[in-house]
Coordinates of C-alpha atoms in Angstrom, one line a residue:
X5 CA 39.9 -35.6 16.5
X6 CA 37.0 -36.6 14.3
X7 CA 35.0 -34.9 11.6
X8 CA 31.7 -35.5 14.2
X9 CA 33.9 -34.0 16.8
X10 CA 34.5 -30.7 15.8
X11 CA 33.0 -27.5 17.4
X12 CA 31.2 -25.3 15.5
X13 CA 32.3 -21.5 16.0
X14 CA 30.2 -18.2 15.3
X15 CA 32.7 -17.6 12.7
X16 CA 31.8 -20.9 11.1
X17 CA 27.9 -19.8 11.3
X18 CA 28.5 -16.7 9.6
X19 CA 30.2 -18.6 6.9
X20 CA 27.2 -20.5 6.3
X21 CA 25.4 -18.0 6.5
X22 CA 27.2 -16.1 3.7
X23 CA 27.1 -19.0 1.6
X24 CA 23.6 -19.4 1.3
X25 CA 22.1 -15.2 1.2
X26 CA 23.4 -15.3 -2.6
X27 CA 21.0 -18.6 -2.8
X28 CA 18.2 -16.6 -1.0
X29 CA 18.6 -13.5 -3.4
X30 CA 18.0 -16.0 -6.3
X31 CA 15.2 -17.7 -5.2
X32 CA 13.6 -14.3 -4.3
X33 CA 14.2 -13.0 -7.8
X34 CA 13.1 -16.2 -9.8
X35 CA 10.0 -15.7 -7.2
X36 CA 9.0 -12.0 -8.0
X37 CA 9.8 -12.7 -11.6
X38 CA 7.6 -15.8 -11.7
X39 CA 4.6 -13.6 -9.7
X40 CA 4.8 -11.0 -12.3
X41 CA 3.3 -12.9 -14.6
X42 CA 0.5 -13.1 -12.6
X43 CA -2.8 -12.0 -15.0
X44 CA -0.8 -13.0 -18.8
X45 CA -0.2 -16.6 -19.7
X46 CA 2.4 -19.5 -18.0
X47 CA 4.2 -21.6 -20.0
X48 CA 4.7 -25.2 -17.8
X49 CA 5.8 -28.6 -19.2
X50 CA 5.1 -28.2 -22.4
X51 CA 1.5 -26.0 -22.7
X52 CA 0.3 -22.5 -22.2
X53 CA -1.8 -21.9 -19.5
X54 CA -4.1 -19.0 -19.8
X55 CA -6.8 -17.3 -17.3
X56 CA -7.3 -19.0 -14.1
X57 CA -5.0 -21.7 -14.6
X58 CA -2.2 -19.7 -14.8
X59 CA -2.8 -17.7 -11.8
X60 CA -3.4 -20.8 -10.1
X61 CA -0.3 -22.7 -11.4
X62 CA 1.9 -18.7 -10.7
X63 CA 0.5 -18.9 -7.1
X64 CA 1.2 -22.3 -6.6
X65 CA 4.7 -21.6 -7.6
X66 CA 5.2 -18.8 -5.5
X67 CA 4.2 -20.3 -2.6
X68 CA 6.6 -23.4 -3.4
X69 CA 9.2 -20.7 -4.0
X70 CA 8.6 -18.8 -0.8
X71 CA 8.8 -22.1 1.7
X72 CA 12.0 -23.3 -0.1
X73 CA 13.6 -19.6 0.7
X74 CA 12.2 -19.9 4.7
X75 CA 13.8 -23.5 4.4
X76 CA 17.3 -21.2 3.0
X77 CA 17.1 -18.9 5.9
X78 CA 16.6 -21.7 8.3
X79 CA 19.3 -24.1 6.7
X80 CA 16.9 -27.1 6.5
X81 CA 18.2 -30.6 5.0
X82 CA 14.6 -31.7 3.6
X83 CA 14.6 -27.6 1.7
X84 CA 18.2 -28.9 0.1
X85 CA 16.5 -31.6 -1.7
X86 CA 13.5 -30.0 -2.4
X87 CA 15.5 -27.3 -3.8
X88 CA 17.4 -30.4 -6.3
X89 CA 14.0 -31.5 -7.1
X90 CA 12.2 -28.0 -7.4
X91 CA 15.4 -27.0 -10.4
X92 CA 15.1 -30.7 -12.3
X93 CA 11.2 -29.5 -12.4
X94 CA 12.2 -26.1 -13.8
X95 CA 15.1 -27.3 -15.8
X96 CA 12.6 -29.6 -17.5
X97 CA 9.2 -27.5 -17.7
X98 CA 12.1 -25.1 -19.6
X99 CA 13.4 -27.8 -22.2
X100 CA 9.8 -28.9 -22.4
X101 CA 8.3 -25.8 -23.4
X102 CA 11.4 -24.8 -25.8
X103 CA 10.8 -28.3 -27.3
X104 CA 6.8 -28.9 -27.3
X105 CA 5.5 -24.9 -27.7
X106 CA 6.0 -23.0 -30.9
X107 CA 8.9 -19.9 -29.7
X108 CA 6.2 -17.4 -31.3
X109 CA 3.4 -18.4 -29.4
X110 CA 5.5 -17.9 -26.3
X111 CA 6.8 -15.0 -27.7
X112 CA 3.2 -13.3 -28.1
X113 CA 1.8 -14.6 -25.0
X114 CA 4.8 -12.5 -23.0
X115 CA 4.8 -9.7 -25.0
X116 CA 8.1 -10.1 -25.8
X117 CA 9.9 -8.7 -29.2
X118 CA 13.0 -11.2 -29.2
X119 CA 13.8 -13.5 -31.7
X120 CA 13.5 -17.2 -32.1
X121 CA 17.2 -17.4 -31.2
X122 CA 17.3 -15.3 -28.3
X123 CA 14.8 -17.0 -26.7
X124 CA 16.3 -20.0 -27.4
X125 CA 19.3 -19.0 -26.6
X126 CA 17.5 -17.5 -23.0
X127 CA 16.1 -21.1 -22.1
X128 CA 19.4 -22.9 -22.9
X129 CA 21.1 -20.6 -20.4
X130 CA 18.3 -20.7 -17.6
X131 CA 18.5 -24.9 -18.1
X132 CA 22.8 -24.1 -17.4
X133 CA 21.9 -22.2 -14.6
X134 CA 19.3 -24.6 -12.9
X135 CA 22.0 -27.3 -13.8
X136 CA 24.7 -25.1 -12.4
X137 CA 22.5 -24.4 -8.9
X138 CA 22.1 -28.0 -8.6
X139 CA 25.8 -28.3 -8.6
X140 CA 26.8 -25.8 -5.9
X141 CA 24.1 -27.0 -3.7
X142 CA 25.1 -30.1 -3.7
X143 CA 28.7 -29.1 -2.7
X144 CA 27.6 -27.1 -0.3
X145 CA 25.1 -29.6 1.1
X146 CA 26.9 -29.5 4.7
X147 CA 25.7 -26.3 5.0
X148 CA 22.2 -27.6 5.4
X149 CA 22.7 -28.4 9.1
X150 CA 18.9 -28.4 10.5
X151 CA 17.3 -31.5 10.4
X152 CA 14.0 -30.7 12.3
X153 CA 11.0 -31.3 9.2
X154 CA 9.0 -28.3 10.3
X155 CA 9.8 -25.1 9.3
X156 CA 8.2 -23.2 12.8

């Protein structure tokens, strides 16, 4: 019997299922963390974004955010990549800012009372983490079964 061959059960649907809600759940968080920003300043590749930019540049990102979690739900092949590409964006707007922006002026522009090396320490493990998502989805990229382009 070949790999091609093999029937799917409900059990196995449920299994892919489980696998990707955790992925959901993050996606949703990193999206309602990401919109709460909405009205203070957006650090992205490298520069501070203030006023309208930044609500533009939050919303965009939201709405990015929200069609890659409908492309989750719906286990969609093109959302799988997007999702690779949409964490090396991250992962790099992260190392850019940590690299280009002075850590104060981040600092300031959240509100935040950390120090330098916490924040550092913050965007190192959020570039792991991106790196590490990156990883399990492409191990678990057989669970991405749909390959219709349209999300409706």
């Amino acid at each position: 019997m070949k790999e091609t061959d093999r029937v799917v059960t409900p059990e196995d649907d449920n299994k892919r299922n489980f696998v990707l809600a955790p992925l959901t759940g993050v996606y949703l968080l990193a999206m309602l963390v990401t919109l709460s920003d909405l009205g203070g300043d957006f650090p992205f590749m490298g520069r501070l974004y203030k006023g309208d930019q930044a609500e533009h540049l939050i919303f965009t990102n939201c709405i990015v955010s929200l069609y890659l979690i409908v492309g989750i739900l719906k286990r969609q092949r093109l959302t799988l990549w997007l999702l690779i590409a949409y964490n090396f964006a991250a992962s790099a707007s992260g190392m850019a800012n940590l690299i280009m922006l002075p850590v104060q002026q981040v600092l300031t522009a959240s509100g935040a009372i950390v120090p330098d090396y916490g924040y550092r320490v913050n965007a190192f493990c959020v570039f792991v983490l991106f790196l590490l998502l990156n990883v399990f989805l492409y191990f678990h990229r057989d669970r991405f079964d749909n390959k219709s382009i349209y999300l409706w």
